[in-house]
Amino acid sequence: MTRADAAADPNWGVDAALGAASIAAKVAGGVASTVITSAPMKAFGGAAKWIAQPLTRQGATVRDSIATDGVPAAKDMIRRATPAVVDAIDLDTILDAVDVQGLIGRVDVDGIVSRVDVDGIVSRVDIDGILTRVDIDGILSRIDIGSLLTRIDLNQLLTRIDLNALLADVDLNALMTGIDLNALLTDVDLNALLGDVDMDALLTGVDLNELLTRVDLNALLANLDINAVVDRLDVDGLIANTEMGAIIVRSTGGAASEALDAVRSQGVSIDTVIARIANRVLRRDVDSLPEGPPLLVEQHLALPAAGVNPTDAIDARSAPRDDAADGART
Amino acid sequence: MSVTTAGTDPTAAVSRQGHYAGAATRLAAFAVDQTAITSVFAIGSAVAAWVIALITADEVKWDPDAAISGLVFIFWWFTYFAYPWSVSGKTLGMALLGIRVVRADGASAGPRHAVVRALALPLSFLTLGIGFLPIIFGRHRRALHDKIGGTAVVYSWDARGARWRFLARQQENDPTAE
């Protein structure tokens, strides 16, 4: 401050008084320090302490009473006064006056976080205990799955999933060994499942030629019981409805074969009649009679005697032998 | 032997392959065999006499009552039955009628069974035919010579072929018929 400025300031008097007081205080302090450390003052202090002993004891008693009774009384007074004080404080006004954003901006969040031992905190958390206290069913029951799923774009979600990478980490063998396929299949309604399958569309995409080239027909036929297959053929219908009949007629002996068939069939017919008469004469139980030698009968080489009905004259291997034999024995 | 027409089913009484053969079929087969034996023996005798006459310029006449003729005939008769039975189980007549000789348990008959059966066959005649009666009244339809030889006679005719031929003939004559 220049002299011109000091002349123009209206508070110059106050400032001058304060300056003088400051200088006087410093001087007094220096004098007091010198006086206090002097020998007469020390002797005077000891005498004053001896003389003030009754006052000292009275003062200590008062201080003890304040510590004993005054502190609880003060706490009680503070407890009673605090609600009124809090009510009197307008927090909104205070908070409006605080620049919260500026305050946050001055906080070093990264520094704080870096000083936090997250692993230690997590390791101290009893996750199982927390989960056992959670009512999962209650939570799920409050969730509207339908509306939740309608809000999810599954296509978008799936496009973000790398299924190859996901499946690469899956041990399918271990997964399959843990699956009880029998139990799984017993619960599957295959008819309903196949009913929904568009077989035409499915077969359209199948290259049967390629498929057949991969089939080991020799192994397949090795396991095939050709005799059983032939036995199931409706040869009668096949001959009656196809050109096989004409082929058979041309390839067989014709009249000679038919004559032989006639002679043999007549012989069998006469045998049947004779056996029937003999059984009636002897009153023999027809069912108890052996049909033929055990080895031939057990091997099912015998053909049935189907009576006079041509439609019954079929292979014994596909017809109940007992029923057929009754016609011959009775 | 009449030729069967397409209108009658030759398998109306179908054979029972592996079942015991009946008396009528066996008798018919034996008749065929006897005819064949006699015919072949007569023709063979005639041919032999002609060859001898050709070589020696002497006329040879066979006396049926002569011992040598009888022995040759018996040998021929025995051979005619024993050899086919040991090889295939059937003679010419049995093959025509669709029957064959097997062991009592159903296995194929061997030479021993065939020889014993052929040797025992005359016994059924020597008992005035009583040896054949079990074919009609016996439970296993085994004659005396069957029991001695340990054999049985069964149908070996598979009637399926006959039936198919019958159906084929019908289909050829009437393609619209089912």
Short mmCIF file of C-alpha atoms in Angstrom, two decimals:
data_model
loop_
_atom_site.label_atom_id
_atom_site.label_comp_id
_atom_site.label_asym_id
_atom_site.label_seq_id
_atom_site.Cartn_x
_atom_site.Cartn_y
_atom_site.Cartn_z
CA MET A 1 0.00 0.00 0.00
CA THR A 2 1.39 3.37 -1.01
CA ARG A 3 1.07 6.48 1.03
CA ALA A 4 -1.54 7.89 -1.30
CA ASP A 5 -3.63 4.74 -0.88
CA ALA A 6 -3.19 4.95 2.92
CA ALA A 7 -4.41 8.49 2.97
CA ALA A 8 -7.48 7.56 0.99
CA ASP A 9 -8.38 4.49 3.20
CA PRO A 10 -11.01 5.31 5.85
CA ASN A 11 -9.83 2.40 8.15
CA TRP A 12 -6.33 3.61 8.58
CA GLY A 13 -6.90 4.43 12.26
CA VAL A 14 -8.04 0.92 13.16
CA ASP A 15 -5.14 -0.57 11.31
CA ALA A 16 -2.68 1.70 13.09
CA ALA A 17 -4.15 0.75 16.49
CA LEU A 18 -3.91 -2.93 15.68
CA GLY A 19 -0.29 -2.48 14.60
CA ALA A 20 0.56 -0.70 17.88
CA ALA A 21 -1.19 -3.39 19.91
CA SER A 22 0.72 -6.08 18.08
CA ILE A 23 4.01 -4.44 18.82
CA ALA A 24 3.05 -3.94 22.44
CA ALA A 25 2.07 -7.61 22.81
CA LYS A 26 5.37 -8.75 21.46
CA VAL A 27 7.21 -6.44 23.84
CA ALA A 28 5.09 -7.61 26.78
CA GLY A 29 5.69 -11.20 25.87
CA GLY A 30 9.41 -10.68 25.84
CA VAL A 31 9.31 -8.89 29.21
CA ALA A 32 7.10 -11.58 30.73
CA SER A 33 9.38 -14.33 29.56
CA THR A 34 12.33 -12.59 31.09
CA VAL A 35 10.50 -12.00 34.38
CA ILE A 36 9.13 -15.56 34.67
CA THR A 37 12.49 -17.21 34.25
CA SER A 38 14.13 -14.99 36.85
CA ALA A 39 14.98 -16.40 40.37
CA PRO A 40 12.77 -14.01 42.37
CA MET A 41 9.78 -14.97 40.24
CA LYS A 42 10.48 -18.66 40.74
CA ALA A 43 10.66 -18.14 44.51
CA PHE A 44 7.49 -16.11 44.32
CA GLY A 45 5.80 -18.89 42.34
CA GLY A 46 6.71 -21.55 44.92
CA ALA A 47 5.35 -19.36 47.72
CA ALA A 48 2.17 -18.74 45.79
CA LYS A 49 1.72 -22.47 45.18
CA TRP A 50 2.16 -23.16 48.92
CA ILE A 51 -0.28 -20.47 49.86
CA ALA A 52 -2.87 -21.64 47.25
CA GLN A 53 -2.92 -25.29 48.36
CA PRO A 54 -6.45 -25.10 49.90
CA LEU A 55 -7.70 -23.47 46.70
CA THR A 56 -5.99 -26.20 44.65
CA ARG A 57 -7.69 -28.96 46.57
CA GLN A 58 -11.08 -27.26 46.20
CA GLY A 59 -10.52 -26.91 42.47
CA ALA A 60 -9.55 -30.61 42.05
CA THR A 61 -12.75 -31.64 43.81
CA VAL A 62 -14.81 -29.49 41.48
CA ARG A 63 -13.01 -30.95 38.41
CA ASP A 64 -13.64 -34.48 39.58
CA SER A 65 -17.32 -33.77 40.13
CA ILE A 66 -17.55 -32.28 36.68
CA ALA A 67 -15.94 -35.43 35.19
CA THR A 68 -18.26 -37.67 37.19
CA ASP A 69 -21.58 -35.88 36.93
CA GLY A 70 -21.06 -33.24 34.33
CA VAL A 71 -20.19 -35.48 31.35
CA PRO A 72 -23.32 -37.70 31.58
CA ALA A 73 -25.41 -34.63 32.13
CA ALA A 74 -23.84 -33.04 29.09
CA LYS A 75 -24.43 -36.21 27.03
CA ASP A 76 -28.03 -36.30 28.14
CA MET A 77 -28.46 -32.68 27.25
CA ILE A 78 -26.88 -33.28 23.82
CA ARG A 79 -29.11 -36.33 23.22
CA ARG A 80 -32.19 -34.23 24.00
CA ALA A 81 -31.08 -31.30 22.03
CA THR A 82 -29.85 -33.20 18.93
CA PRO A 83 -33.31 -34.02 17.41
CA ALA A 84 -34.38 -30.45 17.80
CA VAL A 85 -31.13 -29.31 16.25
CA VAL A 86 -31.46 -31.82 13.38
CA ASP A 87 -35.04 -30.75 12.77
CA ALA A 88 -33.92 -27.21 12.75
CA ILE A 89 -31.30 -27.94 10.11
CA ASP A 90 -32.53 -27.67 6.53
CA LEU A 91 -30.44 -30.39 4.83
CA ASP A 92 -31.76 -29.50 1.40
CA THR A 93 -30.50 -25.98 1.80
CA ILE A 94 -27.15 -27.28 2.95
CA LEU A 95 -26.91 -29.84 0.12
CA ASP A 96 -27.95 -27.21 -2.40
CA ALA A 97 -25.06 -25.15 -1.24
CA VAL A 98 -22.65 -28.09 -1.68
CA ASP A 99 -21.17 -28.64 -5.13
CA VAL A 100 -21.56 -32.41 -5.12
CA GLN A 101 -20.28 -32.88 -8.67
CA GLY A 102 -17.22 -30.86 -7.89
CA LEU A 103 -16.73 -32.85 -4.70
CA ILE A 104 -16.97 -36.16 -6.56
CA GLY A 105 -14.70 -34.87 -9.26
CA ARG A 106 -12.04 -34.27 -6.63
CA VAL A 107 -12.30 -37.83 -5.31
CA ASP A 108 -9.72 -40.27 -6.71
CA VAL A 109 -12.04 -43.23 -7.20
CA ASP A 110 -9.44 -45.36 -8.94
CA GLY A 111 -7.06 -44.82 -6.11
CA ILE A 112 -9.69 -45.84 -3.59
CA VAL A 113 -10.67 -48.95 -5.53
CA SER A 114 -7.07 -49.97 -6.07
CA ARG A 115 -6.63 -49.96 -2.32
CA VAL A 116 -9.61 -52.29 -1.79
CA ASP A 117 -8.82 -56.04 -1.45
CA VAL A 118 -11.72 -57.35 -3.54
CA ASP A 119 -10.58 -60.98 -3.35
CA GLY A 120 -10.34 -60.77 0.36
CA ILE A 121 -13.82 -59.29 0.61
CA VAL A 122 -15.28 -61.92 -1.68
CA SER A 123 -13.52 -64.76 0.13
CA ARG A 124 -15.13 -63.59 3.34
CA VAL A 125 -18.61 -63.72 1.84
CA ASP A 126 -20.59 -66.93 2.51
CA ILE A 127 -22.16 -67.34 -0.93
CA ASP A 128 -23.85 -70.63 -0.02
CA GLY A 129 -25.33 -69.11 3.08
CA ILE A 130 -26.67 -66.23 1.06
CA LEU A 131 -28.13 -68.50 -1.59
CA THR A 132 -29.80 -70.77 0.96
CA ARG A 133 -31.57 -67.72 2.32
CA VAL A 134 -32.80 -66.74 -1.11
CA ASP A 135 -36.28 -67.95 -2.07
CA ILE A 136 -35.51 -68.83 -5.69
CA ASP A 137 -38.99 -70.21 -6.29
CA GLY A 138 -40.53 -67.09 -4.92
CA ILE A 139 -38.36 -64.94 -7.13
CA LEU A 140 -39.07 -66.99 -10.23
CA SER A 141 -42.79 -67.05 -9.51
CA ARG A 142 -42.73 -63.28 -9.58
CA ILE A 143 -41.02 -63.21 -12.94
CA ASP A 144 -43.16 -63.14 -16.05
CA ILE A 145 -41.01 -65.41 -18.20
CA GLY A 146 -43.28 -64.98 -21.19
CA SER A 147 -43.02 -61.21 -21.28
CA LEU A 148 -39.32 -61.51 -20.53
CA LEU A 149 -38.73 -63.78 -23.49
CA THR A 150 -40.77 -61.60 -25.81
CA ARG A 151 -38.38 -58.79 -25.03
CA ILE A 152 -35.35 -60.92 -25.89
CA ASP A 153 -34.14 -61.03 -29.47
CA LEU A 154 -33.00 -64.65 -29.51
CA ASN A 155 -31.68 -64.42 -33.03
CA GLN A 156 -29.54 -61.49 -32.13
CA LEU A 157 -28.45 -63.33 -29.00
CA LEU A 158 -27.54 -66.49 -30.85
CA THR A 159 -25.58 -64.68 -33.51
CA ARG A 160 -23.32 -63.41 -30.77
CA ILE A 161 -22.59 -66.92 -29.51
CA ASP A 162 -19.62 -68.78 -30.98
CA LEU A 163 -21.12 -72.25 -30.90
CA ASN A 164 -18.01 -73.86 -32.34
CA ALA A 165 -15.86 -72.52 -29.57
CA LEU A 166 -18.50 -73.50 -27.06
CA LEU A 167 -18.77 -77.06 -28.34
CA ALA A 168 -15.00 -77.39 -28.63
CA ASP A 169 -14.78 -77.17 -24.86
CA VAL A 170 -17.50 -79.77 -24.30
CA ASP A 171 -16.44 -83.37 -23.68
CA LEU A 172 -19.26 -85.05 -25.55
CA ASN A 173 -18.07 -88.55 -24.64
CA ALA A 174 -18.21 -87.79 -20.94
CA LEU A 175 -21.55 -86.12 -21.46
CA MET A 176 -23.01 -89.10 -23.30
CA THR A 177 -21.73 -91.64 -20.78
CA GLY A 178 -23.58 -89.77 -18.09
CA ILE A 179 -26.86 -89.93 -19.95
CA ASP A 180 -29.21 -92.86 -19.39
CA LEU A 181 -30.46 -93.14 -22.95
CA ASN A 182 -32.85 -95.96 -22.11
CA ALA A 183 -34.57 -93.92 -19.45
CA LEU A 184 -34.58 -90.95 -21.79
CA LEU A 185 -36.11 -92.89 -24.66
CA THR A 186 -38.78 -94.47 -22.49
CA ASP A 187 -40.11 -91.00 -21.84
CA VAL A 188 -40.11 -90.09 -25.50
CA ASP A 189 -43.30 -90.55 -27.46
CA LEU A 190 -41.70 -91.65 -30.70
CA ASN A 191 -45.02 -91.88 -32.51
CA ALA A 192 -45.85 -88.28 -31.70
CA LEU A 193 -42.32 -87.29 -32.58
CA LEU A 194 -42.37 -89.04 -35.92
CA GLY A 195 -45.85 -87.75 -36.59
CA ASP A 196 -44.45 -84.25 -36.71
CA VAL A 197 -41.65 -85.20 -39.06
CA ASP A 198 -42.11 -84.39 -42.72
CA MET A 199 -40.74 -87.66 -44.05
CA ASP A 200 -41.08 -86.53 -47.66
CA ALA A 201 -38.94 -83.50 -47.06
CA LEU A 202 -36.53 -85.60 -45.06
CA LEU A 203 -36.16 -88.25 -47.73
CA THR A 204 -35.83 -85.66 -50.44
CA GLY A 205 -32.59 -84.56 -48.88
CA VAL A 206 -31.24 -88.09 -48.54
CA ASP A 207 -28.97 -89.43 -51.24
CA LEU A 208 -30.03 -93.07 -51.18
CA ASN A 209 -27.37 -94.08 -53.65
CA GLU A 210 -24.67 -92.60 -51.46
CA LEU A 211 -26.26 -94.25 -48.44
CA LEU A 212 -26.39 -97.66 -50.08
CA THR A 213 -22.75 -97.49 -51.14
CA ARG A 214 -21.88 -97.26 -47.47
CA VAL A 215 -23.98 -100.30 -46.52
CA ASP A 216 -22.14 -103.62 -46.19
CA LEU A 217 -24.71 -105.80 -47.92
CA ASN A 218 -22.65 -108.93 -47.37
CA ALA A 219 -22.64 -108.42 -43.62
CA LEU A 220 -26.32 -107.56 -43.76
CA LEU A 221 -27.22 -110.68 -45.69
CA ALA A 222 -25.01 -112.82 -43.46
CA ASN A 223 -27.28 -111.96 -40.56
CA LEU A 224 -30.44 -112.47 -42.57
CA ASP A 225 -32.43 -115.66 -42.16
CA ILE A 226 -33.34 -116.18 -45.80
CA ASN A 227 -35.44 -119.22 -44.96
CA ALA A 228 -37.55 -117.20 -42.54
CA VAL A 229 -37.98 -114.52 -45.18
CA VAL A 230 -39.00 -117.02 -47.82
CA ASP A 231 -41.41 -118.65 -45.41
CA ARG A 232 -43.18 -115.34 -44.98
CA LEU A 233 -43.64 -114.89 -48.70
CA ASP A 234 -47.13 -115.35 -50.06
CA VAL A 235 -45.93 -117.55 -52.86
CA ASP A 236 -49.47 -118.59 -53.69
CA GLY A 237 -50.51 -115.00 -54.23
CA LEU A 238 -47.31 -114.29 -56.11
CA ILE A 239 -47.88 -117.10 -58.54
CA ALA A 240 -51.56 -116.31 -58.96
CA ASN A 241 -51.06 -112.62 -59.62
CA THR A 242 -47.84 -112.47 -61.62
CA GLU A 243 -46.23 -114.00 -64.68
CA MET A 244 -44.37 -116.40 -62.40
CA GLY A 245 -47.10 -118.94 -63.00
CA ALA A 246 -46.41 -119.14 -66.70
CA ILE A 247 -42.69 -119.32 -66.07
CA ILE A 248 -43.14 -122.21 -63.66
CA VAL A 249 -45.37 -124.05 -66.10
CA ARG A 250 -42.81 -123.66 -68.87
CA SER A 251 -39.87 -124.58 -66.65
CA THR A 252 -41.32 -127.70 -65.02
CA GLY A 253 -42.13 -131.08 -66.38
CA GLY A 254 -45.67 -130.18 -67.32
CA ALA A 255 -47.99 -133.16 -67.71
CA ALA A 256 -45.54 -135.66 -66.21
CA SER A 257 -45.07 -133.61 -63.07
CA GLU A 258 -48.78 -133.09 -62.69
CA ALA A 259 -49.41 -136.79 -63.13
CA LEU A 260 -46.85 -137.56 -60.45
CA ASP A 261 -48.44 -135.00 -58.17
CA ALA A 262 -51.81 -136.61 -58.74
CA VAL A 263 -50.55 -140.11 -57.97
CA ARG A 264 -48.81 -138.99 -54.80
CA SER A 265 -51.76 -136.96 -53.59
CA GLN A 266 -54.10 -139.87 -54.26
CA GLY A 267 -51.80 -142.14 -52.28
CA VAL A 268 -51.77 -139.74 -49.36
CA SER A 269 -55.55 -139.48 -49.48
CA ILE A 270 -55.96 -143.25 -49.33
CA ASP A 271 -53.41 -143.47 -46.52
CA THR A 272 -55.40 -140.91 -44.60
CA VAL A 273 -58.62 -142.84 -45.02
CA ILE A 274 -57.00 -146.11 -43.95
CA ALA A 275 -55.42 -144.49 -40.91
CA ARG A 276 -58.73 -142.92 -39.93
CA ILE A 277 -60.51 -146.27 -40.12
CA ALA A 278 -57.77 -148.04 -38.16
CA ASN A 279 -57.84 -145.40 -35.44
CA ARG A 280 -61.61 -145.68 -35.12
CA VAL A 281 -61.45 -149.47 -34.93
CA LEU A 282 -58.80 -149.32 -32.24
CA ARG A 283 -60.49 -146.33 -30.55
CA ARG A 284 -57.13 -144.67 -30.38
CA ASP A 285 -56.47 -141.14 -29.26
CA VAL A 286 -55.27 -139.46 -32.42
CA ASP A 287 -53.49 -136.68 -30.60
CA SER A 288 -51.28 -139.17 -28.79
CA LEU A 289 -49.96 -140.71 -32.00
CA PRO A 290 -46.50 -139.70 -33.16
CA GLU A 291 -46.48 -137.89 -36.47
CA GLY A 292 -43.08 -139.12 -37.53
CA PRO A 293 -39.53 -139.87 -36.40
CA PRO A 294 -38.45 -137.47 -33.65
CA LEU A 295 -35.60 -135.87 -35.58
CA LEU A 296 -37.76 -135.03 -38.57
CA VAL A 297 -40.64 -133.73 -36.51
CA GLU A 298 -38.41 -131.69 -34.20
CA GLN A 299 -36.67 -130.12 -37.16
CA HIS A 300 -40.05 -129.09 -38.53
CA LEU A 301 -39.39 -130.84 -41.78
CA ALA A 302 -42.85 -132.26 -41.84
CA LEU A 303 -45.51 -130.67 -43.95
CA PRO A 304 -49.05 -130.48 -42.71
CA ALA A 305 -51.82 -132.61 -44.03
CA ALA A 306 -54.36 -129.90 -44.55
CA GLY A 307 -57.31 -132.05 -45.44
CA VAL A 308 -59.10 -131.33 -48.68
CA ASN A 309 -58.99 -127.54 -48.57
CA PRO A 310 -56.41 -126.37 -51.11
CA THR A 311 -55.93 -123.14 -49.21
CA ASP A 312 -54.80 -125.13 -46.20
CA ALA A 313 -52.23 -126.99 -48.22
CA ILE A 314 -49.42 -124.71 -47.27
CA ASP A 315 -46.00 -125.01 -45.88
CA ALA A 316 -45.91 -126.65 -42.48
CA ARG A 317 -43.27 -124.18 -41.34
CA SER A 318 -45.78 -121.35 -41.43
CA ALA A 319 -48.87 -123.25 -40.30
CA PRO A 320 -49.76 -124.76 -36.94
CA ARG A 321 -48.79 -128.38 -37.40
CA ASP A 322 -51.18 -129.87 -34.88
CA ASP A 323 -54.23 -128.37 -36.50
CA ALA A 324 -53.13 -129.55 -39.90
CA ALA A 325 -52.29 -133.01 -38.69
CA ASP A 326 -55.76 -133.48 -37.22
CA GLY A 327 -57.21 -133.52 -40.69
CA ALA A 328 -55.02 -136.43 -41.65
CA ARG A 329 -55.40 -138.48 -38.56
CA THR A 330 -59.10 -138.25 -38.08
CA MET B 1 -52.18 -143.24 -64.73
CA SER B 2 -54.36 -140.37 -65.70
CA VAL B 3 -53.09 -136.93 -66.39
CA THR B 4 -54.47 -134.38 -64.04
CA THR B 5 -56.38 -131.51 -65.45
CA ALA B 6 -55.98 -127.96 -64.29
CA GLY B 7 -59.35 -128.09 -62.64
CA THR B 8 -58.43 -130.55 -59.91
CA ASP B 9 -56.02 -129.73 -57.18
CA PRO B 10 -53.33 -132.48 -56.94
CA THR B 11 -52.50 -131.28 -53.47
CA ALA B 12 -55.98 -131.68 -52.10
CA ALA B 13 -54.48 -134.32 -49.85
CA VAL B 14 -51.13 -132.77 -49.22
CA SER B 15 -48.22 -134.96 -48.29
CA ARG B 16 -46.82 -134.80 -44.85
CA GLN B 17 -43.12 -134.49 -45.38
CA GLY B 18 -41.32 -136.34 -42.59
CA HIS B 19 -44.48 -138.04 -41.33
CA TYR B 20 -44.87 -141.82 -41.28
CA ALA B 21 -45.98 -143.08 -44.70
CA GLY B 22 -49.25 -145.00 -45.01
CA ALA B 23 -49.98 -148.47 -46.30
CA ALA B 24 -51.45 -147.52 -49.69
CA THR B 25 -48.50 -145.43 -50.75
CA ARG B 26 -46.01 -148.05 -49.60
CA LEU B 27 -47.92 -150.81 -51.36
CA ALA B 28 -48.02 -148.80 -54.58
CA ALA B 29 -44.30 -148.13 -54.35
CA PHE B 30 -43.62 -151.82 -53.75
CA ALA B 31 -45.76 -152.73 -56.74
CA VAL B 32 -43.79 -150.37 -58.93
CA ASP B 33 -40.55 -151.81 -57.60
CA GLN B 34 -41.67 -155.39 -58.21
CA THR B 35 -42.69 -154.50 -61.74
CA ALA B 36 -39.33 -152.87 -62.31
CA ILE B 37 -37.45 -155.82 -60.82
CA THR B 38 -39.30 -158.37 -62.90
CA SER B 39 -39.14 -156.31 -66.07
CA VAL B 40 -35.46 -155.55 -65.75
CA PHE B 41 -34.73 -159.17 -64.87
CA ALA B 42 -36.68 -160.44 -67.89
CA ILE B 43 -35.08 -157.98 -70.25
CA GLY B 44 -31.66 -158.67 -68.76
CA SER B 45 -32.15 -162.40 -69.12
CA ALA B 46 -33.19 -162.03 -72.73
CA VAL B 47 -30.23 -159.80 -73.53
CA ALA B 48 -27.84 -162.20 -71.80
CA ALA B 49 -29.29 -165.17 -73.74
CA TRP B 50 -28.96 -163.25 -76.98
CA VAL B 51 -25.33 -162.33 -76.28
CA ILE B 52 -24.47 -165.92 -75.34
CA ALA B 53 -26.15 -167.21 -78.46
CA LEU B 54 -24.31 -164.64 -80.51
CA ILE B 55 -20.99 -165.67 -79.08
CA THR B 56 -21.43 -169.45 -78.81
CA ALA B 57 -23.98 -169.99 -81.58
CA ASP B 58 -25.95 -172.08 -79.09
CA GLU B 59 -29.52 -171.29 -78.17
CA VAL B 60 -29.91 -170.59 -74.43
CA LYS B 61 -33.23 -170.93 -72.61
CA TRP B 62 -33.75 -169.71 -69.05
CA ASP B 63 -35.66 -172.09 -66.84
CA PRO B 64 -37.44 -170.07 -64.12
CA ASP B 65 -37.52 -173.15 -61.93
CA ALA B 66 -33.81 -173.71 -62.21
CA ALA B 67 -31.75 -173.00 -59.11
CA ILE B 68 -29.33 -170.80 -60.92
CA SER B 69 -32.12 -168.62 -62.23
CA GLY B 70 -33.63 -168.37 -58.78
CA LEU B 71 -30.32 -167.42 -57.18
CA VAL B 72 -29.67 -164.75 -59.77
CA PHE B 73 -33.16 -163.38 -59.34
CA ILE B 74 -32.83 -163.28 -55.51
CA PHE B 75 -29.47 -161.58 -55.77
CA TRP B 76 -30.92 -159.04 -58.21
CA TRP B 77 -33.95 -158.52 -55.96
CA PHE B 78 -31.73 -157.98 -52.90
CA THR B 79 -29.43 -155.61 -54.76
CA TYR B 80 -32.33 -153.64 -56.17
CA PHE B 81 -33.61 -152.81 -52.69
CA ALA B 82 -30.45 -152.70 -50.55
CA TYR B 83 -28.29 -150.47 -52.73
CA PRO B 84 -30.78 -147.60 -53.29
CA TRP B 85 -31.84 -147.65 -49.65
CA SER B 86 -28.22 -147.33 -48.50
CA VAL B 87 -27.46 -144.56 -50.99
CA SER B 88 -30.59 -142.40 -51.10
CA GLY B 89 -33.13 -144.17 -48.92
CA LYS B 90 -35.52 -144.71 -51.83
CA THR B 91 -36.04 -147.14 -54.68
CA LEU B 92 -37.57 -146.27 -58.03
CA GLY B 93 -41.08 -146.94 -56.82
CA MET B 94 -40.54 -145.04 -53.57
CA ALA B 95 -39.15 -142.08 -55.49
CA LEU B 96 -42.21 -142.01 -57.72
CA LEU B 97 -44.58 -142.18 -54.77
CA GLY B 98 -42.59 -139.67 -52.68
CA ILE B 99 -41.49 -141.80 -49.74
CA ARG B 100 -38.11 -142.84 -48.36
CA VAL B 101 -36.50 -145.09 -45.79
CA VAL B 102 -34.90 -143.49 -42.73
CA ARG B 103 -33.68 -144.71 -39.40
CA ALA B 104 -36.23 -145.05 -36.62
CA ASP B 105 -35.15 -141.73 -35.16
CA GLY B 106 -35.32 -139.94 -38.51
CA ALA B 107 -31.65 -139.92 -39.47
CA SER B 108 -30.56 -141.12 -42.89
CA ALA B 109 -30.36 -144.88 -43.26
CA GLY B 110 -26.89 -146.31 -43.75
CA PRO B 111 -25.71 -149.43 -45.58
CA ARG B 112 -26.11 -151.62 -42.52
CA HIS B 113 -29.73 -150.63 -42.02
CA ALA B 114 -30.40 -151.03 -45.74
CA VAL B 115 -28.91 -154.54 -45.92
CA VAL B 116 -30.68 -155.77 -42.77
CA ARG B 117 -33.98 -154.32 -43.96
CA ALA B 118 -33.61 -155.97 -47.38
CA LEU B 119 -32.78 -159.30 -45.77
CA ALA B 120 -35.72 -158.99 -43.35
CA LEU B 121 -38.26 -157.92 -45.99
CA PRO B 122 -39.13 -161.54 -47.02
CA LEU B 123 -40.01 -162.31 -43.41
CA SER B 124 -43.02 -160.04 -43.64
CA PHE B 125 -44.26 -162.18 -46.54
CA LEU B 126 -43.36 -165.45 -44.88
CA THR B 127 -45.60 -164.56 -41.96
CA LEU B 128 -48.52 -164.56 -44.38
CA GLY B 129 -48.54 -160.81 -44.51
CA ILE B 130 -48.95 -160.39 -40.78
CA GLY B 131 -45.62 -158.58 -40.74
CA PHE B 132 -47.18 -155.77 -42.78
CA LEU B 133 -50.15 -155.18 -40.48
CA PRO B 134 -48.28 -152.77 -38.18
CA ILE B 135 -48.15 -150.37 -41.12
CA ILE B 136 -51.92 -149.99 -40.69
CA PHE B 137 -52.42 -150.55 -37.00
CA GLY B 138 -49.05 -149.70 -35.46
CA ARG B 139 -48.43 -146.38 -33.75
CA HIS B 140 -45.29 -145.80 -35.81
CA ARG B 141 -46.47 -147.58 -38.97
CA ARG B 142 -43.40 -149.76 -38.96
CA ALA B 143 -43.60 -153.23 -40.53
CA LEU B 144 -41.76 -156.27 -39.23
CA HIS B 145 -38.76 -155.69 -41.50
CA ASP B 146 -38.70 -152.05 -40.36
CA LYS B 147 -38.42 -153.09 -36.75
CA ILE B 148 -35.73 -155.65 -37.54
CA GLY B 149 -33.76 -153.15 -39.62
CA GLY B 150 -34.33 -150.26 -37.21
CA THR B 151 -35.92 -148.18 -39.93
CA ALA B 152 -39.12 -146.33 -40.78
CA VAL B 153 -40.72 -145.08 -43.97
CA VAL B 154 -41.73 -141.42 -44.23
CA TYR B 155 -43.16 -139.10 -46.80
CA SER B 156 -40.40 -137.16 -48.54
CA TRP B 157 -42.60 -135.41 -51.03
CA ASP B 158 -42.67 -131.65 -50.62
CA ALA B 159 -46.17 -130.75 -51.75
CA ARG B 160 -45.38 -127.08 -52.09
CA GLY B 161 -43.90 -127.59 -55.55
CA ALA B 162 -46.98 -129.51 -56.61
CA ARG B 163 -49.23 -126.82 -55.25
CA TRP B 164 -47.31 -124.07 -57.03
CA ARG B 165 -47.49 -125.99 -60.29
CA PHE B 166 -51.22 -126.35 -59.77
CA LEU B 167 -51.63 -122.64 -59.10
CA ALA B 168 -49.41 -121.79 -62.04
CA ARG B 169 -51.47 -123.97 -64.34
CA GLN B 170 -54.64 -122.31 -63.09
CA GLN B 171 -53.17 -118.85 -63.58
CA GLU B 172 -52.08 -119.72 -67.10
CA ASN B 173 -55.51 -121.05 -68.04
CA ASP B 174 -57.40 -118.19 -66.37
CA PRO B 175 -55.22 -115.11 -65.79
CA THR B 176 -58.16 -113.21 -64.27
CA ALA B 177 -58.68 -115.80 -61.55
CA GLU B 178 -57.13 -115.19 -58.14
#
